[in-house]
PDB file of C-alpha atoms and ligand atoms in Angstrom:
ATOM      1  CA  UNK A   1      94.685 154.023 -45.624  1.00  0.00           C
ATOM      2  CA  UNK A   2      91.547 153.604 -43.639  1.00  0.00           C
ATOM      3  CA  UNK A   3      89.973 151.642 -46.930  1.00  0.00           C
ATOM      4  CA  UNK A   4      92.820 149.311 -47.034  1.00  0.00           C
ATOM      5  CA  UNK A   5      92.236 148.105 -43.431  1.00  0.00           C
ATOM      6  CA  UNK A   6      88.812 147.452 -43.893  1.00  0.00           C
ATOM      7  CA  UNK A   7      89.692 145.596 -46.978  1.00  0.00           C
ATOM      8  CA  UNK A   8      91.956 143.403 -45.156  1.00  0.00           C
ATOM      9  CA  UNK A   9      89.547 142.805 -42.427  1.00  0.00           C
ATOM     10  CA  UNK A  10      86.948 141.680 -44.965  1.00  0.00           C
ATOM     11  CA  UNK A  11      89.540 139.509 -46.683  1.00  0.00           C
ATOM     12  CA  UNK A  12      90.432 137.594 -43.458  1.00  0.00           C
ATOM     13  CA  UNK A  13      86.765 137.109 -42.680  1.00  0.00           C
ATOM     14  CA  UNK A  14      86.156 135.424 -45.847  1.00  0.00           C
ATOM     15  CA  UNK A  15      89.236 133.268 -45.489  1.00  0.00           C
ATOM     16  CA  UNK A  16      87.956 132.133 -41.929  1.00  0.00           C
ATOM     17  CA  UNK A  17      84.565 131.156 -43.398  1.00  0.00           C
ATOM     18  CA  UNK A  18      86.280 129.334 -46.252  1.00  0.00           C
ATOM     19  CA  UNK A  19      88.147 127.265 -43.805  1.00  0.00           C
ATOM     20  CA  UNK A  20      85.141 126.339 -42.065  1.00  0.00           C
ATOM     21  CA  UNK A  21      83.440 125.160 -45.295  1.00  0.00           C
ATOM     22  CA  UNK A  22      86.436 122.987 -46.156  1.00  0.00           C
ATOM     23  CA  UNK A  23      86.570 121.592 -42.611  1.00  0.00           C
ATOM     24  CA  UNK A  24      82.955 120.472 -43.038  1.00  0.00           C
ATOM     25  CA  UNK A  25      83.080 119.165 -46.668  1.00  0.00           C
ATOM     26  CA  UNK A  26      86.356 117.562 -45.575  1.00  0.00           C
ATOM     27  CA  UNK A  27      85.119 115.254 -42.739  1.00  0.00           C
ATOM     28  CA  UNK A  28      85.840 111.619 -43.252  1.00  0.00           C
ATOM     29  CA  UNK A  29      84.838 108.331 -41.852  1.00  0.00           C
ATOM     30  CA  UNK A  30      87.383 106.015 -40.644  1.00  0.00           C
ATOM     31  CA  UNK A  31      86.449 102.178 -40.213  1.00  0.00           C
ATOM     32  CA  UNK A  32      88.532  99.488 -38.374  1.00  0.00           C
ATOM     33  CA  UNK A  33      87.430  96.321 -39.517  1.00  0.00           C
ATOM     34  CA  UNK A  34      90.688  94.346 -38.916  1.00  0.00           C
ATOM     35  CA  UNK A  35      89.589  92.422 -42.052  1.00  0.00           C
ATOM     36  CA  UNK A  36      93.213  92.674 -43.534  1.00  0.00           C
ATOM     37  CA  UNK A  37      94.410  90.523 -40.565  1.00  0.00           C
ATOM     38  CA  UNK A  38      96.105  93.389 -38.902  1.00  0.00           C
ATOM     39  CA  UNK A  39      95.333  95.586 -36.093  1.00  0.00           C
ATOM     40  CA  UNK A  40      94.944  98.463 -38.429  1.00  0.00           C
ATOM     41  CA  UNK A  41      97.305 100.613 -36.321  1.00  0.00           C
ATOM     42  CA  UNK A  42      95.777  99.865 -32.592  1.00  0.00           C
ATOM     43  CA  UNK A  43      98.493  98.794 -30.311  1.00  0.00           C
ATOM     44  CA  UNK A  44      98.398  96.931 -26.989  1.00  0.00           C
ATOM     45  CA  UNK A  45      99.674  99.415 -24.461  1.00  0.00           C
ATOM     46  CA  UNK A  46      98.957  97.195 -21.488  1.00  0.00           C
ATOM     47  CA  UNK A  47      99.533  93.546 -21.715  1.00  0.00           C
ATOM     48  CA  UNK A  48      99.717  90.518 -19.589  1.00  0.00           C
ATOM     49  CA  UNK A  49     102.848  88.644 -21.041  1.00  0.00           C
ATOM     50  CA  UNK A  50     103.255  85.524 -19.027  1.00  0.00           C
ATOM     51  CA  UNK A  51      99.567  84.853 -18.188  1.00  0.00           C
ATOM     52  CA  UNK A  52      96.853  83.985 -20.887  1.00  0.00           C
ATOM     53  CA  UNK A  53      95.053  85.964 -21.968  1.00  0.00           C
ATOM     54  CA  UNK A  54      98.254  88.044 -22.919  1.00  0.00           C
ATOM     55  CA  UNK A  55      96.925  90.852 -25.096  1.00  0.00           C
ATOM     56  CA  UNK A  56      94.586  91.323 -27.984  1.00  0.00           C
ATOM     57  CA  UNK A  57      94.931  90.327 -31.563  1.00  0.00           C
ATOM     58  CA  UNK A  58      93.033  90.820 -34.906  1.00  0.00           C
ATOM     59  CA  UNK A  59      92.215  86.962 -35.471  1.00  0.00           C
ATOM     60  CA  UNK A  60      90.377  84.621 -37.934  1.00  0.00           C
ATOM     61  CA  UNK A  61      90.752  81.577 -35.568  1.00  0.00           C
ATOM     62  CA  UNK A  62      87.719  79.375 -35.781  1.00  0.00           C
ATOM     63  CA  UNK A  63      88.145  77.183 -32.702  1.00  0.00           C
ATOM     64  CA  UNK A  64      85.091  76.212 -30.518  1.00  0.00           C
ATOM     65  CA  UNK A  65      84.338  79.076 -28.058  1.00  0.00           C
ATOM     66  CA  UNK A  66      85.664  81.753 -30.271  1.00  0.00           C
ATOM     67  CA  UNK A  67      82.931  83.970 -31.369  1.00  0.00           C
ATOM     68  CA  UNK A  68      82.671  84.463 -35.270  1.00  0.00           C
ATOM     69  CA  UNK A  69      83.414  87.961 -36.611  1.00  0.00           C
ATOM     70  CA  UNK A  70      80.791  90.663 -36.838  1.00  0.00           C
ATOM     71  CA  UNK A  71      82.526  91.717 -40.161  1.00  0.00           C
ATOM     72  CA  UNK A  72      84.557  89.911 -42.442  1.00  0.00           C
ATOM     73  CA  UNK A  73      86.560  87.026 -41.004  1.00  0.00           C
ATOM     74  CA  UNK A  74      88.568  88.885 -38.546  1.00  0.00           C
ATOM     75  CA  UNK A  75      87.656  90.399 -35.084  1.00  0.00           C
ATOM     76  CA  UNK A  76      89.680  91.753 -31.869  1.00  0.00           C
ATOM     77  CA  UNK A  77      89.787  88.922 -29.427  1.00  0.00           C
ATOM     78  CA  UNK A  78      92.130  87.932 -26.596  1.00  0.00           C
ATOM     79  CA  UNK A  79      95.308  85.961 -26.998  1.00  0.00           C
ATOM     80  CA  UNK A  80      94.676  82.461 -25.526  1.00  0.00           C
ATOM     81  CA  UNK A  81      96.014  78.701 -26.122  1.00  0.00           C
ATOM     82  CA  UNK A  82      92.538  77.730 -26.281  1.00  0.00           C
ATOM     83  CA  UNK A  83      88.848  79.045 -25.866  1.00  0.00           C
ATOM     84  CA  UNK A  84      87.927  75.646 -24.459  1.00  0.00           C
ATOM     85  CA  UNK A  85      89.532  73.829 -21.582  1.00  0.00           C
ATOM     86  CA  UNK A  86      91.332  75.044 -19.864  1.00  0.00           C
ATOM     87  CA  UNK A  87      89.360  78.294 -20.474  1.00  0.00           C
ATOM     88  CA  UNK A  88      92.327  80.813 -20.464  1.00  0.00           C
ATOM     89  CA  UNK A  89      89.884  83.692 -21.495  1.00  0.00           C
ATOM     90  CA  UNK A  90      88.246  83.416 -17.916  1.00  0.00           C
ATOM     91  CA  UNK A  91      91.686  83.273 -16.057  1.00  0.00           C
ATOM     92  CA  UNK A  92      93.202  86.095 -13.874  1.00  0.00           C
ATOM     93  CA  UNK A  93      95.664  88.424 -15.867  1.00  0.00           C
ATOM     94  CA  UNK A  94      97.178  91.639 -15.927  1.00  0.00           C
ATOM     95  CA  UNK A  95      95.064  94.791 -17.192  1.00  0.00           C
ATOM     96  CA  UNK A  96      94.730  94.864 -20.836  1.00  0.00           C
ATOM     97  CA  UNK A  97      94.293  97.997 -22.959  1.00  0.00           C
ATOM     98  CA  UNK A  98      94.128  97.905 -26.784  1.00  0.00           C
ATOM     99  CA  UNK A  99      94.095 101.381 -28.075  1.00  0.00           C
ATOM    100  CA  UNK A 100      93.294 102.997 -31.369  1.00  0.00           C
ATOM    101  CA  UNK A 101      95.350 105.590 -33.349  1.00  0.00           C
ATOM    102  CA  UNK A 102      94.799 109.126 -32.089  1.00  0.00           C
ATOM    103  CA  UNK A 103      92.124 111.207 -34.006  1.00  0.00           C
ATOM    104  CA  UNK A 104      89.881 114.185 -33.731  1.00  0.00           C
ATOM    105  CA  UNK A 105      86.074 114.587 -34.373  1.00  0.00           C
ATOM    106  CA  UNK A 106      84.238 117.595 -35.838  1.00  0.00           C
ATOM    107  CA  UNK A 107      80.922 119.046 -34.903  1.00  0.00           C
ATOM    108  CA  UNK A 108      79.309 116.194 -36.830  1.00  0.00           C
ATOM    109  CA  UNK A 109      81.434 113.346 -35.324  1.00  0.00           C
ATOM    110  CA  UNK A 110      80.050 110.302 -33.686  1.00  0.00           C
ATOM    111  CA  UNK A 111      81.305 106.534 -33.055  1.00  0.00           C
ATOM    112  CA  UNK A 112      79.705 103.078 -33.336  1.00  0.00           C
ATOM    113  CA  UNK A 113      81.480  99.846 -32.668  1.00  0.00           C
ATOM    114  CA  UNK A 114      80.518  96.226 -31.701  1.00  0.00           C
ATOM    115  CA  UNK A 115      81.327  93.963 -28.712  1.00  0.00           C
ATOM    116  CA  UNK A 116      80.555  90.533 -27.844  1.00  0.00           C
ATOM    117  CA  UNK A 117      80.804  88.135 -24.621  1.00  0.00           C
ATOM    118  CA  UNK A 118      80.926  89.952 -21.438  1.00  0.00           C
ATOM    119  CA  UNK A 119      79.205  93.158 -20.234  1.00  0.00           C
ATOM    120  CA  UNK A 120      81.780  93.108 -17.036  1.00  0.00           C
ATOM    121  CA  UNK A 121      80.588  94.362 -13.657  1.00  0.00           C
ATOM    122  CA  UNK A 122      81.558  98.036 -13.578  1.00  0.00           C
ATOM    123  CA  UNK A 123      79.761 100.728 -15.734  1.00  0.00           C
ATOM    124  CA  UNK A 124      83.123 102.693 -16.294  1.00  0.00           C
ATOM    125  CA  UNK A 125      86.674 102.074 -16.478  1.00  0.00           C
ATOM    126  CA  UNK A 126      87.505 104.737 -13.934  1.00  0.00           C
ATOM    127  CA  UNK A 127      88.478 108.094 -14.150  1.00  0.00           C
ATOM    128  CA  UNK A 128      91.570 107.962 -16.367  1.00  0.00           C
ATOM    129  CA  UNK A 129      94.077 105.669 -17.954  1.00  0.00           C
ATOM    130  CA  UNK A 130      96.413 106.179 -14.927  1.00  0.00           C
ATOM    131  CA  UNK A 131      93.918 104.965 -12.389  1.00  0.00           C
ATOM    132  CA  UNK A 132      93.331 101.600 -13.916  1.00  0.00           C
ATOM    133  CA  UNK A 133      94.080  98.787 -11.593  1.00  0.00           C
ATOM    134  CA  UNK A 134      97.170  96.742 -12.442  1.00  0.00           C
ATOM    135  CA  UNK A 135      95.491  93.403 -12.564  1.00  0.00           C
ATOM    136  CA  UNK A 136      92.054  91.718 -13.284  1.00  0.00           C
ATOM    137  CA  UNK A 137      89.363  90.996 -10.690  1.00  0.00           C
ATOM    138  CA  UNK A 138      86.059  89.331 -10.478  1.00  0.00           C
ATOM    139  CA  UNK A 139      84.722  92.748 -10.120  1.00  0.00           C
ATOM    140  CA  UNK A 140      86.198  94.707 -13.243  1.00  0.00           C
ATOM    141  CA  UNK A 141      85.600  96.608 -16.480  1.00  0.00           C
ATOM    142  CA  UNK A 142      85.029  95.133 -19.878  1.00  0.00           C
ATOM    143  CA  UNK A 143      84.441  97.799 -23.147  1.00  0.00           C
ATOM    144  CA  UNK A 144      85.690 100.788 -24.700  1.00  0.00           C
ATOM    145  CA  UNK A 145      86.889 104.083 -22.986  1.00  0.00           C
ATOM    146  CA  UNK A 146      86.975 107.276 -25.052  1.00  0.00           C
ATOM    147  CA  UNK A 147      90.273 108.586 -23.749  1.00  0.00           C
ATOM    148  CA  UNK A 148      91.288 112.242 -23.826  1.00  0.00           C
ATOM    149  CA  UNK A 149      94.946 112.484 -24.802  1.00  0.00           C
ATOM    150  CA  UNK A 150      95.946 115.550 -23.166  1.00  0.00           C
ATOM    151  CA  UNK A 151      95.107 114.188 -19.619  1.00  0.00           C
ATOM    152  CA  UNK A 152      94.300 110.568 -19.961  1.00  0.00           C
ATOM    153  CA  UNK A 153      90.643 110.951 -18.692  1.00  0.00           C
ATOM    154  CA  UNK A 154      87.920 108.392 -19.939  1.00  0.00           C
ATOM    155  CA  UNK A 155      85.439 111.209 -20.613  1.00  0.00           C
ATOM    156  CA  UNK A 156      82.892 108.656 -21.978  1.00  0.00           C
ATOM    157  CA  UNK A 157      82.637 104.730 -22.013  1.00  0.00           C
ATOM    158  CA  UNK A 158      80.590 102.024 -23.370  1.00  0.00           C
ATOM    159  CA  UNK A 159      80.180  98.316 -22.480  1.00  0.00           C
ATOM    160  CA  UNK A 160      77.655  95.679 -23.361  1.00  0.00           C
ATOM    161  CA  UNK A 161      74.040  95.619 -21.852  1.00  0.00           C
ATOM    162  CA  UNK A 162      74.108  91.696 -21.191  1.00  0.00           C
ATOM    163  CA  UNK A 163      76.355  89.150 -21.491  1.00  0.00           C
ATOM    164  CA  UNK A 164      76.318  86.841 -24.909  1.00  0.00           C
ATOM    165  CA  UNK A 165      79.267  84.984 -26.428  1.00  0.00           C
ATOM    166  CA  UNK A 166      77.112  84.440 -29.552  1.00  0.00           C
ATOM    167  CA  UNK A 167      75.367  87.767 -30.525  1.00  0.00           C
ATOM    168  CA  UNK A 168      77.412  91.021 -31.449  1.00  0.00           C
ATOM    169  CA  UNK A 169      75.906  94.190 -29.644  1.00  0.00           C
ATOM    170  CA  UNK A 170      76.572  97.795 -31.348  1.00  0.00           C
ATOM    171  CA  UNK A 171      77.491 100.777 -29.054  1.00  0.00           C
ATOM    172  CA  UNK A 172      77.540 104.257 -30.050  1.00  0.00           C
ATOM    173  CA  UNK A 173      79.255 107.330 -28.575  1.00  0.00           C
ATOM    174  CA  UNK A 174      76.535 109.573 -29.944  1.00  0.00           C
ATOM    175  CA  UNK A 175      76.873 112.987 -31.525  1.00  0.00           C
ATOM    176  CA  UNK A 176      75.217 114.615 -28.628  1.00  0.00           C
ATOM    177  CA  UNK A 177      77.425 112.557 -26.125  1.00  0.00           C
ATOM    178  CA  UNK A 178      80.465 113.963 -27.856  1.00  0.00           C
ATOM    179  CA  UNK A 179      79.446 117.451 -28.325  1.00  0.00           C
ATOM    180  CA  UNK A 180      78.097 118.025 -24.708  1.00  0.00           C
ATOM    181  CA  UNK A 181      81.361 116.666 -23.444  1.00  0.00           C
ATOM    182  CA  UNK A 182      83.326 118.989 -25.319  1.00  0.00           C
ATOM    183  CA  UNK A 183      85.396 116.583 -27.463  1.00  0.00           C
ATOM    184  CA  UNK A 184      85.040 118.478 -30.894  1.00  0.00           C
ATOM    185  CA  UNK A 185      88.431 119.149 -32.158  1.00  0.00           C
ATOM    186  CA  UNK A 186      90.265 117.459 -29.049  1.00  0.00           C
ATOM    187  CA  UNK A 187      92.733 114.520 -29.772  1.00  0.00           C
ATOM    188  CA  UNK A 188      91.287 111.315 -28.552  1.00  0.00           C
ATOM    189  CA  UNK A 189      91.680 107.470 -28.798  1.00  0.00           C
ATOM    190  CA  UNK A 190      89.548 104.426 -28.286  1.00  0.00           C
ATOM    191  CA  UNK A 191      90.888 102.015 -25.327  1.00  0.00           C
ATOM    192  CA  UNK A 192      89.645  98.858 -25.495  1.00  0.00           C
ATOM    193  CA  UNK A 193      89.778  97.416 -21.999  1.00  0.00           C
ATOM    194  CA  UNK A 194      89.652  94.317 -19.826  1.00  0.00           C
ATOM    195  CA  UNK A 195      90.226  94.146 -16.101  1.00  0.00           C
ATOM    196  CA  UNK A 196      87.794  91.354 -15.382  1.00  0.00           C
ATOM    197  CA  UNK A 197      88.144  87.626 -14.583  1.00  0.00           C
ATOM    198  CA  UNK A 198      85.746  84.926 -14.467  1.00  0.00           C
ATOM    199  CA  UNK A 199      82.851  83.456 -16.431  1.00  0.00           C
ATOM    200  CA  UNK A 200      82.176  85.992 -19.127  1.00  0.00           C
ATOM    201  CA  UNK A 201      85.104  88.031 -17.759  1.00  0.00           C
ATOM    202  CA  UNK A 202      86.624  88.679 -21.523  1.00  0.00           C
ATOM    203  CA  UNK A 203      85.157  90.760 -24.393  1.00  0.00           C
ATOM    204  CA  UNK A 204      85.588  90.998 -28.312  1.00  0.00           C
ATOM    205  CA  UNK A 205      85.544  93.841 -30.458  1.00  0.00           C
ATOM    206  CA  UNK A 206      84.826  94.567 -34.231  1.00  0.00           C
ATOM    207  CA  UNK A 207      83.819  97.166 -36.921  1.00  0.00           C
ATOM    208  CA  UNK A 208      84.849 100.452 -35.292  1.00  0.00           C
ATOM    209  CA  UNK A 209      83.298 103.420 -37.312  1.00  0.00           C
ATOM    210  CA  UNK A 210      84.524 106.918 -36.644  1.00  0.00           C
ATOM    211  CA  UNK A 211      82.353 109.701 -38.284  1.00  0.00           C
ATOM    212  CA  UNK A 212      83.038 113.309 -38.710  1.00  0.00           C
ATOM    213  CA  UNK A 213      87.082 113.123 -38.711  1.00  0.00           C
ATOM    214  CA  UNK A 214      88.376 116.400 -40.163  1.00  0.00           C
ATOM    215  CA  UNK A 215      90.795 115.843 -43.008  1.00  0.00           C
ATOM    216  CA  UNK A 216      93.775 117.929 -42.074  1.00  0.00           C
ATOM    217  CA  UNK A 217      95.608 117.755 -45.410  1.00  0.00           C
ATOM    218  CA  UNK A 218      92.771 119.911 -46.979  1.00  0.00           C
ATOM    219  CA  UNK A 219      92.176 122.187 -44.362  1.00  0.00           C
ATOM    220  CA  UNK A 220      96.090 122.668 -43.888  1.00  0.00           C
ATOM    221  CA  UNK A 221      96.832 123.243 -47.517  1.00  0.00           C
ATOM    222  CA  UNK A 222      94.131 126.037 -47.546  1.00  0.00           C
ATOM    223  CA  UNK A 223      95.619 127.646 -44.413  1.00  0.00           C
ATOM    224  CA  UNK A 224      99.003 127.697 -45.750  1.00  0.00           C
ATOM    225  CA  UNK A 225      97.732 129.141 -48.938  1.00  0.00           C
ATOM    226  CA  UNK A 226      95.745 131.851 -46.911  1.00  0.00           C
ATOM    227  CA  UNK A 227      98.698 132.669 -44.897  1.00  0.00           C
ATOM    228  CA  UNK A 228     100.845 133.090 -47.934  1.00  0.00           C
ATOM    229  CA  UNK A 229      98.311 135.243 -49.607  1.00  0.00           C
ATOM    230  CA  UNK A 230      97.946 137.500 -46.334  1.00  0.00           C
ATOM    231  CA  UNK A 231     101.902 137.852 -46.306  1.00  0.00           C
ATOM    232  CA  UNK A 232     101.816 139.119 -49.680  1.00  0.00           C
ATOM    233  CA  UNK A 233      98.674 141.260 -48.973  1.00  0.00           C
ATOM    234  CA  UNK A 234     100.558 142.782 -45.717  1.00  0.00           C
ATOM    235  CA  UNK A 235     103.602 143.430 -47.911  1.00  0.00           C
ATOM    236  CA  UNK A 236     101.672 145.088 -50.460  1.00  0.00           C
ATOM    237  CA  UNK A 237      99.733 147.164 -47.998  1.00  0.00           C
ATOM    238  CA  UNK A 238     103.236 148.160 -46.433  1.00  0.00           C
ATOM    239  CA  UNK A 239     104.487 149.253 -49.816  1.00  0.00           C
ATOM    240  CA  UNK A 240     101.714 151.618 -50.269  1.00  0.00           C
TER     241      UNK A 240
HETATM  242 CA1   CA B 301      86.089  92.283 -38.889  1.00  0.00          CA
HETATM  243 CA1   CA B 302      89.264  89.097 -18.666  1.00  0.00          CA
END
């Protein structure tokens, strides 16, 4: 009987090691380039229905004042009547938040994205989604918050380092930042946020790359298989 228990423990240890290996091998990269003309699953969770800019959209519009895309023809820009006069993009509006689908990162996780136009005046969006102001202000945030789904906290954030309506700037949530913040295996979203108004009081987004996303299907299927095998072995051990 003692030998059977040792055998079961060795088997469970090997199974855990196998899951770890598969999880690392199964890491995927997700890229959002918006070049199919859709938001690719991102949604406007806060909008400004009656007052341009009303929300964010994937667009290939080419009117003067709309910055060209970083990749392909499409990028995320605020919905305005015109980027020229009357310069809707600079006017006051309700806080805008455009949110990615939920994802998780493994120990190799990192994120890069591109921002254009305003750097905003605040360094961070604030503590969490619930604390965002309702409306824009001349002192406000423009950029991306990395939101922990469980409590809405903006654990990390990125914004431009200067204003430019012509040059995209790459910004990164590095692997060190993500692991140090304890975000491995934690459900997250990227929130693209605008609550600033005035000159350069708007922002565009393109080419978001999320590295180190576990592929749940492969790991899940393996775990289901292991659970089935363990049940079989328990029945077998019990019958001895
Ligand atoms: Ca693009
Ligand atoms: Ca704005």
